[in-house]
Amino acid sequence: MRLWWPTLLLFSIGSLAQELPATGGVPLRFAGSVSAPLNGKQLLANAAEAWRFSFGLEPGARMELDTTASNIVGTARFNFRSTQLNGREETLGTISYRVRITVLNGECRWSVEELKHTGNRAAPKGGVDIGLLTTGTSPPKRLPGMSHSASVKLWEDAKRQVTDRVDVVRRGFEARLRLVNGQ
């Protein structure tokens, strides 16, 4: 009868030692596709041209064209300033992201991923990095020097601005791709 206590104790200690799953959600990602009546080679050239007038206009934009795999991979960023928190120059900074464009015959697929906020390094107390933006309702880690409610406001503001910015640039890319294709 007394043998079940050590077993129960070992089981409970073992279950406490297991790591809890992360509640921060999955990394934020935007994706879509554009149809065009062109072969892959023509469409890749048009997508590279459309990049220049959309994602390529972002600060620090870089593009790598891989003609053998019919891919375009690039990075860009945009400046971030919180509209919710005034006087927090530590949260000023940039949100960088990666763009992947895959071209098939008659279709151009795009995705924007790896969205990451980096705070203002020139701020007197240093920058506050939000880090990788995810689908979660609050930052996955505590932001130094900020209350939980201020962190959540900043998190929501960053995600809203990212969504708006990606939508503007994406529409520019798709419009330019359609213009080049004569649709």
PDB file of C-alpha atoms in Angstrom:
ATOM      1  CA  MET A   1       0.000   0.000   0.000  1.00  0.00           C
ATOM      2  CA  ARG A   2       2.842   2.407   0.700  1.00  0.00           C
ATOM      3  CA  LEU A   3       4.571   1.740  -2.642  1.00  0.00           C
ATOM      4  CA  TRP A   4       2.233   3.951  -4.642  1.00  0.00           C
ATOM      5  CA  TRP A   5       3.342   7.199  -2.851  1.00  0.00           C
ATOM      6  CA  PRO A   6       6.888   7.161  -4.285  1.00  0.00           C
ATOM      7  CA  THR A   7       5.497   6.371  -7.704  1.00  0.00           C
ATOM      8  CA  LEU A   8       3.018   9.243  -7.477  1.00  0.00           C
ATOM      9  CA  LEU A   9       5.776  11.567  -6.249  1.00  0.00           C
ATOM     10  CA  LEU A  10       8.103  10.621  -9.135  1.00  0.00           C
ATOM     11  CA  PHE A  11       5.303  11.036 -11.649  1.00  0.00           C
ATOM     12  CA  SER A  12       4.375  14.498 -10.341  1.00  0.00           C
ATOM     13  CA  ILE A  13       8.012  15.678 -10.283  1.00  0.00           C
ATOM     14  CA  GLY A  14       8.497  14.389 -13.835  1.00  0.00           C
ATOM     15  CA  SER A  15       5.415  16.211 -15.071  1.00  0.00           C
ATOM     16  CA  LEU A  16       6.567  19.473 -13.426  1.00  0.00           C
ATOM     17  CA  ALA A  17       9.920  19.222 -15.161  1.00  0.00           C
ATOM     18  CA  GLN A  18       8.326  19.169 -18.605  1.00  0.00           C
ATOM     19  CA  GLU A  19       8.396  22.455 -20.423  1.00  0.00           C
ATOM     20  CA  LEU A  20       5.092  24.160 -21.061  1.00  0.00           C
ATOM     21  CA  PRO A  21       4.263  24.940 -24.691  1.00  0.00           C
ATOM     22  CA  ALA A  22       4.870  28.491 -25.884  1.00  0.00           C
ATOM     23  CA  THR A  23       1.774  30.701 -25.911  1.00  0.00           C
ATOM     24  CA  GLY A  24       3.235  33.322 -28.230  1.00  0.00           C
ATOM     25  CA  GLY A  25       1.662  31.912 -31.392  1.00  0.00           C
ATOM     26  CA  VAL A  26       3.352  31.183 -34.691  1.00  0.00           C
ATOM     27  CA  PRO A  27       5.505  33.726 -36.551  1.00  0.00           C
ATOM     28  CA  LEU A  28       3.449  36.301 -38.422  1.00  0.00           C
ATOM     29  CA  ARG A  29       3.375  35.605 -42.167  1.00  0.00           C
ATOM     30  CA  PHE A  30       1.567  37.094 -45.159  1.00  0.00           C
ATOM     31  CA  ALA A  31       1.208  35.274 -48.477  1.00  0.00           C
ATOM     32  CA  GLY A  32      -0.651  35.413 -51.755  1.00  0.00           C
ATOM     33  CA  SER A  33      -0.406  34.744 -55.468  1.00  0.00           C
ATOM     34  CA  VAL A  34      -0.973  36.508 -58.758  1.00  0.00           C
ATOM     35  CA  SER A  35      -2.030  34.769 -61.956  1.00  0.00           C
ATOM     36  CA  ALA A  36      -0.594  35.879 -65.274  1.00  0.00           C
ATOM     37  CA  PRO A  37      -0.776  34.412 -68.786  1.00  0.00           C
ATOM     38  CA  LEU A  38       3.016  34.102 -69.142  1.00  0.00           C
ATOM     39  CA  ASN A  39       5.585  31.360 -68.955  1.00  0.00           C
ATOM     40  CA  GLY A  40       7.865  31.133 -65.929  1.00  0.00           C
ATOM     41  CA  LYS A  41      10.839  32.894 -67.519  1.00  0.00           C
ATOM     42  CA  GLN A  42       8.783  35.903 -68.645  1.00  0.00           C
ATOM     43  CA  LEU A  43       6.971  36.088 -65.349  1.00  0.00           C
ATOM     44  CA  LEU A  44      10.239  35.957 -63.371  1.00  0.00           C
ATOM     45  CA  ALA A  45      11.573  38.949 -65.314  1.00  0.00           C
ATOM     46  CA  ASN A  46       8.316  40.827 -64.710  1.00  0.00           C
ATOM     47  CA  ALA A  47       8.348  39.950 -61.004  1.00  0.00           C
ATOM     48  CA  ALA A  48      11.905  41.287 -60.678  1.00  0.00           C
ATOM     49  CA  GLU A  49      10.750  44.514 -62.342  1.00  0.00           C
ATOM     50  CA  ALA A  50       7.693  44.729 -60.078  1.00  0.00           C
ATOM     51  CA  TRP A  51       9.993  44.191 -57.045  1.00  0.00           C
ATOM     52  CA  ARG A  52      11.888  47.386 -57.933  1.00  0.00           C
ATOM     53  CA  PHE A  53       8.688  49.457 -57.738  1.00  0.00           C
ATOM     54  CA  SER A  54       7.287  47.900 -54.557  1.00  0.00           C
ATOM     55  CA  PHE A  55       9.445  46.015 -52.066  1.00  0.00           C
ATOM     56  CA  GLY A  56      12.557  47.553 -53.623  1.00  0.00           C
ATOM     57  CA  LEU A  57      11.467  51.039 -52.550  1.00  0.00           C
ATOM     58  CA  GLU A  58      11.619  50.076 -48.861  1.00  0.00           C
ATOM     59  CA  PRO A  59      14.706  51.213 -46.898  1.00  0.00           C
ATOM     60  CA  GLY A  60      17.563  48.717 -47.023  1.00  0.00           C
ATOM     61  CA  ALA A  61      15.854  46.559 -49.641  1.00  0.00           C
ATOM     62  CA  ARG A  62      18.030  43.853 -51.167  1.00  0.00           C
ATOM     63  CA  MET A  63      17.015  41.288 -53.750  1.00  0.00           C
ATOM     64  CA  GLU A  64      18.629  38.054 -54.913  1.00  0.00           C
ATOM     65  CA  LEU A  65      17.357  36.657 -58.184  1.00  0.00           C
ATOM     66  CA  ASP A  66      17.773  32.905 -58.707  1.00  0.00           C
ATOM     67  CA  THR A  67      16.900  32.224 -62.352  1.00  0.00           C
ATOM     68  CA  THR A  68      17.567  28.477 -62.113  1.00  0.00           C
ATOM     69  CA  ALA A  69      15.018  27.977 -59.317  1.00  0.00           C
ATOM     70  CA  SER A  70      12.694  30.790 -60.512  1.00  0.00           C
ATOM     71  CA  ASN A  71      12.853  32.472 -57.111  1.00  0.00           C
ATOM     72  CA  ILE A  72      13.387  35.942 -55.783  1.00  0.00           C
ATOM     73  CA  VAL A  73      14.488  36.263 -52.177  1.00  0.00           C
ATOM     74  CA  GLY A  74      14.905  39.631 -50.579  1.00  0.00           C
ATOM     75  CA  THR A  75      14.951  41.608 -47.395  1.00  0.00           C
ATOM     76  CA  ALA A  76      13.645  45.038 -46.520  1.00  0.00           C
ATOM     77  CA  ARG A  77      12.555  47.072 -43.534  1.00  0.00           C
ATOM     78  CA  PHE A  78      10.432  50.032 -42.593  1.00  0.00           C
ATOM     79  CA  ASN A  79      10.662  52.550 -39.805  1.00  0.00           C
ATOM     80  CA  PHE A  80       8.427  52.004 -36.794  1.00  0.00           C
ATOM     81  CA  ARG A  81       7.055  54.612 -34.434  1.00  0.00           C
ATOM     82  CA  SER A  82       4.397  53.653 -31.932  1.00  0.00           C
ATOM     83  CA  THR A  83       1.121  55.506 -32.302  1.00  0.00           C
ATOM     84  CA  GLN A  84      -0.044  54.199 -28.908  1.00  0.00           C
ATOM     85  CA  LEU A  85       2.887  55.104 -26.659  1.00  0.00           C
ATOM     86  CA  ASN A  86       4.078  58.711 -26.788  1.00  0.00           C
ATOM     87  CA  GLY A  87       7.521  59.699 -25.559  1.00  0.00           C
ATOM     88  CA  ARG A  88       8.966  56.180 -25.746  1.00  0.00           C
ATOM     89  CA  GLU A  89      11.905  56.714 -28.064  1.00  0.00           C
ATOM     90  CA  GLU A  90      13.294  53.328 -26.996  1.00  0.00           C
ATOM     91  CA  THR A  91      10.531  51.682 -29.039  1.00  0.00           C
ATOM     92  CA  LEU A  92      11.321  53.660 -32.174  1.00  0.00           C
ATOM     93  CA  GLY A  93      13.229  51.549 -34.625  1.00  0.00           C
ATOM     94  CA  THR A  94      12.754  49.326 -37.612  1.00  0.00           C
ATOM     95  CA  ILE A  95      10.782  46.256 -38.529  1.00  0.00           C
ATOM     96  CA  SER A  96      12.736  44.089 -40.929  1.00  0.00           C
ATOM     97  CA  TYR A  97      11.270  41.302 -43.011  1.00  0.00           C
ATOM     98  CA  ARG A  98      12.077  38.677 -45.638  1.00  0.00           C
ATOM     99  CA  VAL A  99      10.264  38.423 -48.967  1.00  0.00           C
ATOM    100  CA  ARG A 100      10.087  35.213 -50.987  1.00  0.00           C
ATOM    101  CA  ILE A 101       8.705  35.206 -54.507  1.00  0.00           C
ATOM    102  CA  THR A 102       8.311  31.923 -56.376  1.00  0.00           C
ATOM    103  CA  VAL A 103       7.421  31.961 -60.041  1.00  0.00           C
ATOM    104  CA  LEU A 104       5.672  29.112 -61.847  1.00  0.00           C
ATOM    105  CA  ASN A 105       4.180  29.049 -65.323  1.00  0.00           C
ATOM    106  CA  GLY A 106       1.208  31.394 -65.108  1.00  0.00           C
ATOM    107  CA  GLU A 107       1.521  32.091 -61.369  1.00  0.00           C
ATOM    108  CA  CYS A 108       3.644  34.256 -59.080  1.00  0.00           C
ATOM    109  CA  ARG A 109       3.506  33.372 -55.367  1.00  0.00           C
ATOM    110  CA  TRP A 110       4.789  35.803 -52.747  1.00  0.00           C
ATOM    111  CA  SER A 111       5.257  35.699 -48.997  1.00  0.00           C
ATOM    112  CA  VAL A 112       6.427  38.173 -46.369  1.00  0.00           C
ATOM    113  CA  GLU A 113       7.796  36.532 -43.236  1.00  0.00           C
ATOM    114  CA  GLU A 114      10.348  36.788 -40.432  1.00  0.00           C
ATOM    115  CA  LEU A 115       9.032  40.186 -39.314  1.00  0.00           C
ATOM    116  CA  LYS A 116      11.295  41.395 -36.525  1.00  0.00           C
ATOM    117  CA  HIS A 117      11.295  44.670 -34.575  1.00  0.00           C
ATOM    118  CA  THR A 118      14.582  46.200 -33.459  1.00  0.00           C
ATOM    119  CA  GLY A 119      14.440  49.155 -31.072  1.00  0.00           C
ATOM    120  CA  ASN A 120      16.227  52.500 -31.250  1.00  0.00           C
ATOM    121  CA  ARG A 121      19.842  51.923 -30.219  1.00  0.00           C
ATOM    122  CA  ALA A 122      20.451  55.687 -29.910  1.00  0.00           C
ATOM    123  CA  ALA A 123      17.892  56.093 -27.110  1.00  0.00           C
ATOM    124  CA  PRO A 124      19.404  57.191 -23.774  1.00  0.00           C
ATOM    125  CA  LYS A 125      18.426  53.927 -22.061  1.00  0.00           C
ATOM    126  CA  GLY A 126      18.996  51.735 -25.126  1.00  0.00           C
ATOM    127  CA  GLY A 127      16.459  50.230 -27.463  1.00  0.00           C
ATOM    128  CA  VAL A 128      13.518  48.014 -26.578  1.00  0.00           C
ATOM    129  CA  ASP A 129      13.339  45.130 -29.040  1.00  0.00           C
ATOM    130  CA  ILE A 130       9.941  43.569 -29.489  1.00  0.00           C
ATOM    131  CA  GLY A 131      11.596  40.788 -31.467  1.00  0.00           C
ATOM    132  CA  LEU A 132       9.911  38.377 -33.857  1.00  0.00           C
ATOM    133  CA  LEU A 133       6.253  39.256 -34.393  1.00  0.00           C
ATOM    134  CA  THR A 134       3.869  36.345 -33.942  1.00  0.00           C
ATOM    135  CA  THR A 135       0.134  35.715 -34.048  1.00  0.00           C
ATOM    136  CA  GLY A 136      -0.046  35.715 -30.243  1.00  0.00           C
ATOM    137  CA  THR A 137      -1.980  38.331 -28.287  1.00  0.00           C
ATOM    138  CA  SER A 138       1.049  39.548 -26.318  1.00  0.00           C
ATOM    139  CA  PRO A 139       4.837  39.520 -26.682  1.00  0.00           C
ATOM    140  CA  PRO A 140       6.347  36.081 -26.007  1.00  0.00           C
ATOM    141  CA  LYS A 141       8.848  37.616 -23.583  1.00  0.00           C
ATOM    142  CA  ARG A 142       8.661  40.486 -21.135  1.00  0.00           C
ATOM    143  CA  LEU A 143       9.765  43.833 -22.589  1.00  0.00           C
ATOM    144  CA  PRO A 144      12.255  45.525 -20.239  1.00  0.00           C
ATOM    145  CA  GLY A 145      11.083  48.711 -18.538  1.00  0.00           C
ATOM    146  CA  MET A 146       7.467  48.312 -19.654  1.00  0.00           C
ATOM    147  CA  SER A 147       4.336  47.178 -17.888  1.00  0.00           C
ATOM    148  CA  HIS A 148       2.370  44.271 -19.307  1.00  0.00           C
ATOM    149  CA  SER A 149      -0.435  46.544 -20.570  1.00  0.00           C
ATOM    150  CA  ALA A 150       2.057  48.898 -22.287  1.00  0.00           C
ATOM    151  CA  SER A 151       3.802  45.876 -23.833  1.00  0.00           C
ATOM    152  CA  VAL A 152       0.506  44.550 -25.188  1.00  0.00           C
ATOM    153  CA  LYS A 153      -0.371  47.992 -26.635  1.00  0.00           C
ATOM    154  CA  LEU A 154       3.024  48.199 -28.322  1.00  0.00           C
ATOM    155  CA  TRP A 155       2.695  44.618 -29.597  1.00  0.00           C
ATOM    156  CA  GLU A 156      -0.750  45.250 -31.095  1.00  0.00           C
ATOM    157  CA  ASP A 157       0.381  48.557 -32.593  1.00  0.00           C
ATOM    158  CA  ALA A 158       3.405  46.916 -34.247  1.00  0.00           C
ATOM    159  CA  LYS A 159       1.280  44.124 -35.711  1.00  0.00           C
ATOM    160  CA  ARG A 160      -1.305  46.612 -36.997  1.00  0.00           C
ATOM    161  CA  GLN A 161       1.363  48.772 -38.634  1.00  0.00           C
ATOM    162  CA  VAL A 162       3.021  45.692 -40.155  1.00  0.00           C
ATOM    163  CA  THR A 163      -0.293  44.518 -41.595  1.00  0.00           C
ATOM    164  CA  ASP A 164      -0.990  47.952 -43.073  1.00  0.00           C
ATOM    165  CA  ARG A 165       2.524  48.340 -44.492  1.00  0.00           C
ATOM    166  CA  VAL A 166       2.674  44.867 -46.023  1.00  0.00           C
ATOM    167  CA  ASP A 167      -0.740  45.438 -47.577  1.00  0.00           C
ATOM    168  CA  VAL A 168       0.408  48.687 -49.224  1.00  0.00           C
ATOM    169  CA  VAL A 169       3.639  47.181 -50.572  1.00  0.00           C
ATOM    170  CA  ARG A 170       1.907  43.968 -51.662  1.00  0.00           C
ATOM    171  CA  ARG A 171      -0.741  45.912 -53.576  1.00  0.00           C
ATOM    172  CA  GLY A 172       2.047  47.890 -55.273  1.00  0.00           C
ATOM    173  CA  PHE A 173       3.833  44.673 -56.253  1.00  0.00           C
ATOM    174  CA  GLU A 174       0.695  43.031 -57.623  1.00  0.00           C
ATOM    175  CA  ALA A 175      -0.405  46.186 -59.465  1.00  0.00           C
ATOM    176  CA  ARG A 176       3.006  46.599 -61.073  1.00  0.00           C
ATOM    177  CA  LEU A 177       3.104  42.918 -62.027  1.00  0.00           C
ATOM    178  CA  ARG A 178      -0.334  43.218 -63.657  1.00  0.00           C
ATOM    179  CA  LEU A 179       0.712  46.467 -65.392  1.00  0.00           C
ATOM    180  CA  VAL A 180       3.809  44.838 -66.844  1.00  0.00           C
ATOM    181  CA  ASN A 181       1.678  41.886 -67.983  1.00  0.00           C
ATOM    182  CA  GLY A 182      -0.883  44.192 -69.593  1.00  0.00           C
ATOM    183  CA  GLN A 183      -3.836  42.906 -67.533  1.00  0.00           C
TER     184      GLN A 183
END
